[in-house]
Amino acid sequence: QVQLVESGGGLVQAGDSLRLSCTASGREIRNYGLGWFRQAPGKEREVVVVQTTGPGTYYSDSVTGRFTISRDNAKNTVYLQMSSLKPEDTAVYYCAATLKYYSDIFDYTQIGAYGWWGQGTQVTVSS
């Protein structure tokens, strides 16, 4: 129903900023809960930030104060602005979308809540 394509990843130095984009096609993202997740080598995929259609927003502790999610419904795109990047932020970053509704925003942090995923974009932060 909805296709997601991430872009904007790359190699940066610690302390730099980077903005990831996730452009949707097929459906309007205004109707979807959206999330950014990441997966580092040898680790499980973890939540970075999620945003409901409410919009409620949840940031993981590791990125609070450094990362910001935003949407441009006119462009059908969701962004992840990342600042003060650290080597531990190195991972493949994925955006995801869901039509499910949960009364508790924490439920949106679960991978199983999402039915559509992008292919991922690599972010590498050197020290």
Short mmCIF file of N, CA and C in Angstrom, two decimals:
data_model
loop_
_atom_site.label_atom_id
_atom_site.label_comp_id
_atom_site.label_asym_id
_atom_site.label_seq_id
_atom_site.Cartn_x
_atom_site.Cartn_y
_atom_site.Cartn_z
N GLN A 1 0.82 -1.20 0.00
CA GLN A 1 0.00 0.00 0.00
C GLN A 1 0.85 1.25 0.00
N VAL A 2 1.84 1.30 0.86
CA VAL A 2 2.73 2.44 0.89
C VAL A 2 4.16 1.93 0.72
N GLN A 3 4.90 2.63 -0.11
CA GLN A 3 6.30 2.31 -0.31
C GLN A 3 7.14 3.41 0.31
N LEU A 4 8.21 3.01 0.99
CA LEU A 4 9.07 3.95 1.71
C LEU A 4 10.48 3.86 1.18
N VAL A 5 11.09 5.01 0.93
CA VAL A 5 12.47 5.04 0.45
C VAL A 5 13.26 6.04 1.28
N GLU A 6 14.28 5.54 1.98
CA GLU A 6 15.13 6.41 2.79
C GLU A 6 16.30 6.94 1.95
N SER A 7 16.78 8.09 2.35
CA SER A 7 17.97 8.67 1.74
C SER A 7 18.63 9.60 2.74
N GLY A 8 19.86 10.00 2.42
CA GLY A 8 20.54 10.99 3.25
C GLY A 8 21.64 10.43 4.13
N GLY A 9 21.79 9.12 4.14
CA GLY A 9 22.84 8.55 4.96
C GLY A 9 24.21 8.86 4.41
N GLY A 10 25.24 8.56 5.20
CA GLY A 10 26.60 8.81 4.75
C GLY A 10 27.60 8.65 5.86
N LEU A 11 28.83 9.04 5.55
CA LEU A 11 29.93 8.98 6.51
C LEU A 11 30.19 10.38 7.04
N VAL A 12 30.11 10.54 8.35
CA VAL A 12 30.35 11.84 8.98
C VAL A 12 31.27 11.66 10.18
N GLN A 13 31.73 12.77 10.72
CA GLN A 13 32.57 12.72 11.91
C GLN A 13 31.74 12.97 13.16
N ALA A 14 32.25 12.51 14.27
CA ALA A 14 31.57 12.74 15.54
C ALA A 14 31.33 14.24 15.73
N GLY A 15 30.13 14.57 16.17
CA GLY A 15 29.75 15.96 16.38
C GLY A 15 29.04 16.59 15.20
N ASP A 16 29.10 15.94 14.05
CA ASP A 16 28.44 16.47 12.85
C ASP A 16 26.93 16.25 12.91
N SER A 17 26.26 16.84 11.93
CA SER A 17 24.81 16.67 11.78
C SER A 17 24.52 16.00 10.44
N LEU A 18 23.34 15.40 10.37
CA LEU A 18 22.91 14.72 9.15
C LEU A 18 21.39 14.68 9.16
N ARG A 19 20.79 14.81 7.99
CA ARG A 19 19.34 14.71 7.91
C ARG A 19 18.96 13.56 6.98
N LEU A 20 18.22 12.65 7.53
CA LEU A 20 17.69 11.55 6.74
C LEU A 20 16.29 11.89 6.26
N SER A 21 15.96 11.39 5.08
CA SER A 21 14.63 11.58 4.52
C SER A 21 14.01 10.22 4.24
N CYS A 22 12.72 10.16 4.37
CA CYS A 22 11.96 8.96 4.03
C CYS A 22 10.75 9.42 3.22
N THR A 23 10.78 9.14 1.93
CA THR A 23 9.71 9.57 1.06
C THR A 23 8.77 8.41 0.78
N ALA A 24 7.49 8.68 0.94
CA ALA A 24 6.47 7.65 0.75
C ALA A 24 5.77 7.84 -0.57
N SER A 25 5.32 6.74 -1.13
CA SER A 25 4.51 6.76 -2.34
C SER A 25 3.40 5.73 -2.17
N GLY A 26 2.33 5.95 -2.87
CA GLY A 26 1.22 5.02 -2.81
C GLY A 26 0.11 5.42 -1.88
N ARG A 27 0.47 6.08 -0.79
CA ARG A 27 -0.52 6.54 0.18
C ARG A 27 0.01 7.82 0.82
N GLU A 28 -0.88 8.59 1.42
CA GLU A 28 -0.46 9.80 2.13
C GLU A 28 -0.02 9.45 3.54
N ILE A 29 1.15 9.93 3.91
CA ILE A 29 1.69 9.56 5.22
C ILE A 29 0.94 10.21 6.37
N ARG A 30 0.11 11.20 6.09
CA ARG A 30 -0.62 11.86 7.16
C ARG A 30 -1.51 10.88 7.92
N ASN A 31 -1.84 9.78 7.28
CA ASN A 31 -2.72 8.80 7.89
C ASN A 31 -1.98 7.69 8.63
N TYR A 32 -0.65 7.77 8.65
CA TYR A 32 0.15 6.69 9.19
C TYR A 32 0.93 7.13 10.43
N GLY A 33 1.05 6.20 11.36
CA GLY A 33 2.06 6.35 12.39
C GLY A 33 3.40 6.04 11.76
N LEU A 34 4.42 6.79 12.12
CA LEU A 34 5.73 6.64 11.49
C LEU A 34 6.81 6.43 12.55
N GLY A 35 7.83 5.70 12.15
CA GLY A 35 8.93 5.48 13.07
C GLY A 35 10.25 5.42 12.35
N TRP A 36 11.29 5.80 13.05
CA TRP A 36 12.67 5.58 12.61
C TRP A 36 13.28 4.56 13.56
N PHE A 37 13.89 3.55 12.97
CA PHE A 37 14.58 2.51 13.72
C PHE A 37 16.00 2.42 13.18
N ARG A 38 16.86 1.76 13.93
CA ARG A 38 18.23 1.56 13.44
C ARG A 38 18.74 0.19 13.88
N GLN A 39 19.69 -0.30 13.12
CA GLN A 39 20.28 -1.59 13.43
C GLN A 39 21.78 -1.51 13.20
N ALA A 40 22.52 -1.68 14.27
CA ALA A 40 23.98 -1.70 14.20
C ALA A 40 24.44 -3.13 13.96
N PRO A 41 25.64 -3.30 13.42
CA PRO A 41 26.16 -4.65 13.16
C PRO A 41 26.15 -5.51 14.42
N GLY A 42 25.59 -6.69 14.30
CA GLY A 42 25.57 -7.61 15.42
C GLY A 42 24.55 -7.31 16.49
N LYS A 43 23.72 -6.29 16.26
CA LYS A 43 22.72 -5.91 17.26
C LYS A 43 21.33 -6.00 16.69
N GLU A 44 20.35 -6.01 17.58
CA GLU A 44 18.97 -6.04 17.15
C GLU A 44 18.51 -4.65 16.70
N ARG A 45 17.51 -4.64 15.86
CA ARG A 45 16.94 -3.37 15.44
C ARG A 45 16.27 -2.70 16.64
N GLU A 46 16.50 -1.42 16.78
CA GLU A 46 15.97 -0.69 17.92
C GLU A 46 15.27 0.59 17.46
N VAL A 47 14.36 1.04 18.30
CA VAL A 47 13.62 2.24 17.98
C VAL A 47 14.51 3.47 18.21
N VAL A 48 14.35 4.44 17.33
CA VAL A 48 15.00 5.74 17.49
C VAL A 48 13.96 6.76 17.91
N VAL A 49 12.90 6.87 17.11
CA VAL A 49 11.82 7.80 17.39
C VAL A 49 10.58 7.32 16.66
N VAL A 50 9.42 7.56 17.28
CA VAL A 50 8.16 7.25 16.62
C VAL A 50 7.25 8.45 16.76
N GLN A 51 6.35 8.58 15.80
CA GLN A 51 5.38 9.67 15.83
C GLN A 51 4.05 9.14 15.36
N THR A 52 3.03 9.38 16.17
CA THR A 52 1.70 8.94 15.82
C THR A 52 1.02 9.98 14.96
N THR A 53 -0.19 9.71 14.55
CA THR A 53 -0.95 10.71 13.79
C THR A 53 -1.55 11.75 14.70
N GLY A 54 -1.40 11.58 16.03
CA GLY A 54 -1.96 12.44 17.06
C GLY A 54 -1.64 13.91 16.93
N PRO A 55 -0.40 14.38 16.85
CA PRO A 55 0.80 13.54 16.83
C PRO A 55 1.49 13.48 18.19
N GLY A 56 1.62 12.27 18.70
CA GLY A 56 2.48 12.10 19.85
C GLY A 56 3.83 11.63 19.35
N THR A 57 4.86 11.96 20.10
CA THR A 57 6.21 11.61 19.70
C THR A 57 6.96 10.98 20.85
N TYR A 58 7.73 9.95 20.54
CA TYR A 58 8.55 9.28 21.54
C TYR A 58 9.96 9.16 20.99
N TYR A 59 10.92 9.61 21.77
CA TYR A 59 12.33 9.47 21.42
C TYR A 59 12.99 8.49 22.39
N SER A 60 13.88 7.67 21.86
CA SER A 60 14.64 6.81 22.74
C SER A 60 15.59 7.67 23.58
N ASP A 61 15.95 7.19 24.73
CA ASP A 61 16.81 7.96 25.63
C ASP A 61 18.14 8.30 24.96
N SER A 62 18.63 7.43 24.13
CA SER A 62 19.96 7.62 23.53
C SER A 62 20.00 8.76 22.53
N VAL A 63 18.84 9.21 22.03
CA VAL A 63 18.85 10.27 21.02
C VAL A 63 18.10 11.51 21.48
N THR A 64 17.45 11.45 22.61
CA THR A 64 16.69 12.60 23.10
C THR A 64 17.59 13.82 23.21
N GLY A 65 17.11 14.92 22.64
CA GLY A 65 17.88 16.16 22.67
C GLY A 65 18.83 16.31 21.50
N ARG A 66 19.04 15.25 20.74
CA ARG A 66 19.97 15.31 19.59
C ARG A 66 19.26 15.08 18.26
N PHE A 67 18.23 14.27 18.26
CA PHE A 67 17.51 13.92 17.03
C PHE A 67 16.11 14.54 17.06
N THR A 68 15.61 14.87 15.88
CA THR A 68 14.27 15.43 15.76
C THR A 68 13.57 14.84 14.54
N ILE A 69 12.35 14.38 14.76
CA ILE A 69 11.54 13.87 13.65
C ILE A 69 10.60 14.99 13.20
N SER A 70 10.35 15.03 11.90
CA SER A 70 9.39 15.99 11.37
C SER A 70 8.77 15.41 10.12
N ARG A 71 7.60 15.93 9.79
CA ARG A 71 6.90 15.49 8.59
C ARG A 71 6.62 16.67 7.69
N ASP A 72 6.66 16.44 6.39
CA ASP A 72 6.17 17.38 5.40
C ASP A 72 5.11 16.63 4.61
N ASN A 73 3.86 16.82 5.01
CA ASN A 73 2.80 16.07 4.36
C ASN A 73 2.66 16.44 2.88
N ALA A 74 2.97 17.68 2.55
CA ALA A 74 2.87 18.10 1.15
C ALA A 74 3.86 17.33 0.27
N LYS A 75 5.02 16.99 0.85
CA LYS A 75 6.02 16.22 0.13
C LYS A 75 5.94 14.73 0.43
N ASN A 76 5.00 14.40 1.30
CA ASN A 76 4.83 12.99 1.69
C ASN A 76 6.14 12.40 2.20
N THR A 77 6.82 13.18 3.01
CA THR A 77 8.16 12.83 3.47
C THR A 77 8.28 13.05 4.97
N VAL A 78 8.98 12.14 5.61
CA VAL A 78 9.32 12.30 7.03
C VAL A 78 10.84 12.41 7.13
N TYR A 79 11.28 13.27 8.01
CA TYR A 79 12.71 13.54 8.16
C TYR A 79 13.19 13.13 9.55
N LEU A 80 14.46 12.83 9.62
CA LEU A 80 15.13 12.63 10.89
C LEU A 80 16.36 13.51 10.90
N GLN A 81 16.28 14.60 11.64
CA GLN A 81 17.41 15.50 11.79
C GLN A 81 18.26 15.00 12.95
N MET A 82 19.51 14.72 12.65
CA MET A 82 20.41 14.17 13.66
C MET A 82 21.56 15.16 13.88
N SER A 83 21.81 15.50 15.12
CA SER A 83 22.90 16.40 15.44
C SER A 83 23.76 15.79 16.55
N SER A 84 24.91 16.37 16.75
CA SER A 84 25.86 15.88 17.76
C SER A 84 26.04 14.37 17.65
N LEU A 85 26.27 13.93 16.44
CA LEU A 85 26.36 12.49 16.19
C LEU A 85 27.55 11.88 16.91
N LYS A 86 27.36 10.64 17.34
CA LYS A 86 28.36 9.89 18.06
C LYS A 86 28.68 8.60 17.30
N PRO A 87 29.86 8.05 17.52
CA PRO A 87 30.17 6.77 16.85
C PRO A 87 29.14 5.69 17.12
N GLU A 88 28.54 5.71 18.30
CA GLU A 88 27.54 4.69 18.63
C GLU A 88 26.23 4.88 17.88
N ASP A 89 26.10 5.98 17.13
CA ASP A 89 24.93 6.17 16.28
C ASP A 89 25.09 5.44 14.94
N THR A 90 26.26 4.88 14.69
CA THR A 90 26.51 4.16 13.45
C THR A 90 25.56 2.98 13.33
N ALA A 91 24.82 2.93 12.23
CA ALA A 91 23.83 1.88 12.03
C ALA A 91 23.18 2.07 10.66
N VAL A 92 22.39 1.09 10.27
CA VAL A 92 21.48 1.26 9.15
C VAL A 92 20.18 1.80 9.73
N TYR A 93 19.72 2.88 9.18
CA TYR A 93 18.50 3.53 9.66
C TYR A 93 17.34 3.21 8.73
N TYR A 94 16.24 2.81 9.34
CA TYR A 94 15.04 2.41 8.60
C TYR A 94 13.87 3.29 9.02
N CYS A 95 13.04 3.66 8.07
CA CYS A 95 11.76 4.26 8.42
C CYS A 95 10.68 3.20 8.24
N ALA A 96 9.61 3.37 8.99
CA ALA A 96 8.53 2.40 8.99
C ALA A 96 7.21 3.12 9.16
N ALA A 97 6.15 2.48 8.67
CA ALA A 97 4.82 3.07 8.73
C ALA A 97 3.81 2.05 9.21
N THR A 98 2.79 2.55 9.90
CA THR A 98 1.75 1.68 10.41
C THR A 98 0.40 2.37 10.35
N LEU A 99 -0.63 1.58 10.11
CA LEU A 99 -2.00 2.08 10.18
C LEU A 99 -2.67 1.64 11.48
N LYS A 100 -1.95 0.88 12.30
CA LYS A 100 -2.52 0.43 13.55
C LYS A 100 -2.66 1.60 14.52
N TYR A 101 -3.64 1.48 15.38
CA TYR A 101 -3.84 2.48 16.41
C TYR A 101 -3.59 1.87 17.78
N TYR A 102 -2.81 2.58 18.58
CA TYR A 102 -2.56 2.17 19.95
C TYR A 102 -2.81 3.37 20.85
N SER A 103 -3.43 3.12 21.97
CA SER A 103 -3.67 4.21 22.91
C SER A 103 -2.40 4.57 23.66
N ASP A 104 -1.48 3.63 23.76
CA ASP A 104 -0.22 3.85 24.46
C ASP A 104 0.88 4.02 23.43
N ILE A 105 1.54 5.18 23.43
CA ILE A 105 2.55 5.44 22.41
C ILE A 105 3.70 4.44 22.49
N PHE A 106 3.90 3.85 23.65
CA PHE A 106 4.98 2.88 23.78
C PHE A 106 4.77 1.71 22.84
N ASP A 107 3.53 1.38 22.54
CA ASP A 107 3.25 0.27 21.62
C ASP A 107 3.77 0.57 20.22
N TYR A 108 3.91 1.85 19.89
CA TYR A 108 4.45 2.22 18.58
C TYR A 108 5.96 2.02 18.51
N THR A 109 6.60 1.75 19.62
CA THR A 109 8.04 1.52 19.60
C THR A 109 8.40 0.08 19.26
N GLN A 110 7.39 -0.77 19.14
CA GLN A 110 7.63 -2.17 18.86
C GLN A 110 7.72 -2.42 17.35
N ILE A 111 8.69 -3.19 16.94
CA ILE A 111 8.90 -3.46 15.52
C ILE A 111 7.66 -4.09 14.89
N GLY A 112 7.00 -4.96 15.64
CA GLY A 112 5.83 -5.65 15.13
C GLY A 112 4.64 -4.75 14.86
N ALA A 113 4.70 -3.51 15.31
CA ALA A 113 3.59 -2.59 15.08
C ALA A 113 3.55 -2.09 13.65
N TYR A 114 4.64 -2.29 12.90
CA TYR A 114 4.79 -1.67 11.59
C TYR A 114 4.67 -2.69 10.46
N GLY A 115 3.88 -2.31 9.47
CA GLY A 115 3.67 -3.21 8.35
C GLY A 115 4.48 -2.87 7.12
N TRP A 116 5.02 -1.66 7.09
CA TRP A 116 5.77 -1.22 5.91
C TRP A 116 7.11 -0.64 6.35
N TRP A 117 8.15 -1.04 5.63
CA TRP A 117 9.51 -0.65 5.94
C TRP A 117 10.24 -0.20 4.67
N GLY A 118 11.13 0.75 4.86
CA GLY A 118 12.03 1.12 3.79
C GLY A 118 13.21 0.15 3.74
N GLN A 119 14.10 0.39 2.79
CA GLN A 119 15.23 -0.52 2.59
C GLN A 119 16.41 -0.17 3.48
N GLY A 120 16.38 1.00 4.09
CA GLY A 120 17.43 1.41 5.01
C GLY A 120 18.48 2.28 4.35
N THR A 121 19.11 3.11 5.15
CA THR A 121 20.21 3.94 4.70
C THR A 121 21.31 3.90 5.75
N GLN A 122 22.55 3.75 5.31
CA GLN A 122 23.67 3.58 6.23
C GLN A 122 24.15 4.92 6.75
N VAL A 123 24.31 5.00 8.06
CA VAL A 123 24.93 6.15 8.70
C VAL A 123 26.16 5.65 9.44
N THR A 124 27.30 6.24 9.13
CA THR A 124 28.55 5.87 9.78
C THR A 124 29.17 7.12 10.39
N VAL A 125 29.44 7.06 11.68
CA VAL A 125 30.02 8.19 12.40
C VAL A 125 31.41 7.79 12.87
N SER A 126 32.40 8.50 12.38
CA SER A 126 33.77 8.21 12.76
C SER A 126 34.18 9.06 13.95
N SER A 127 35.07 8.52 14.76
CA SER A 127 35.51 9.24 15.96
C SER A 127 36.69 10.15 15.67
#
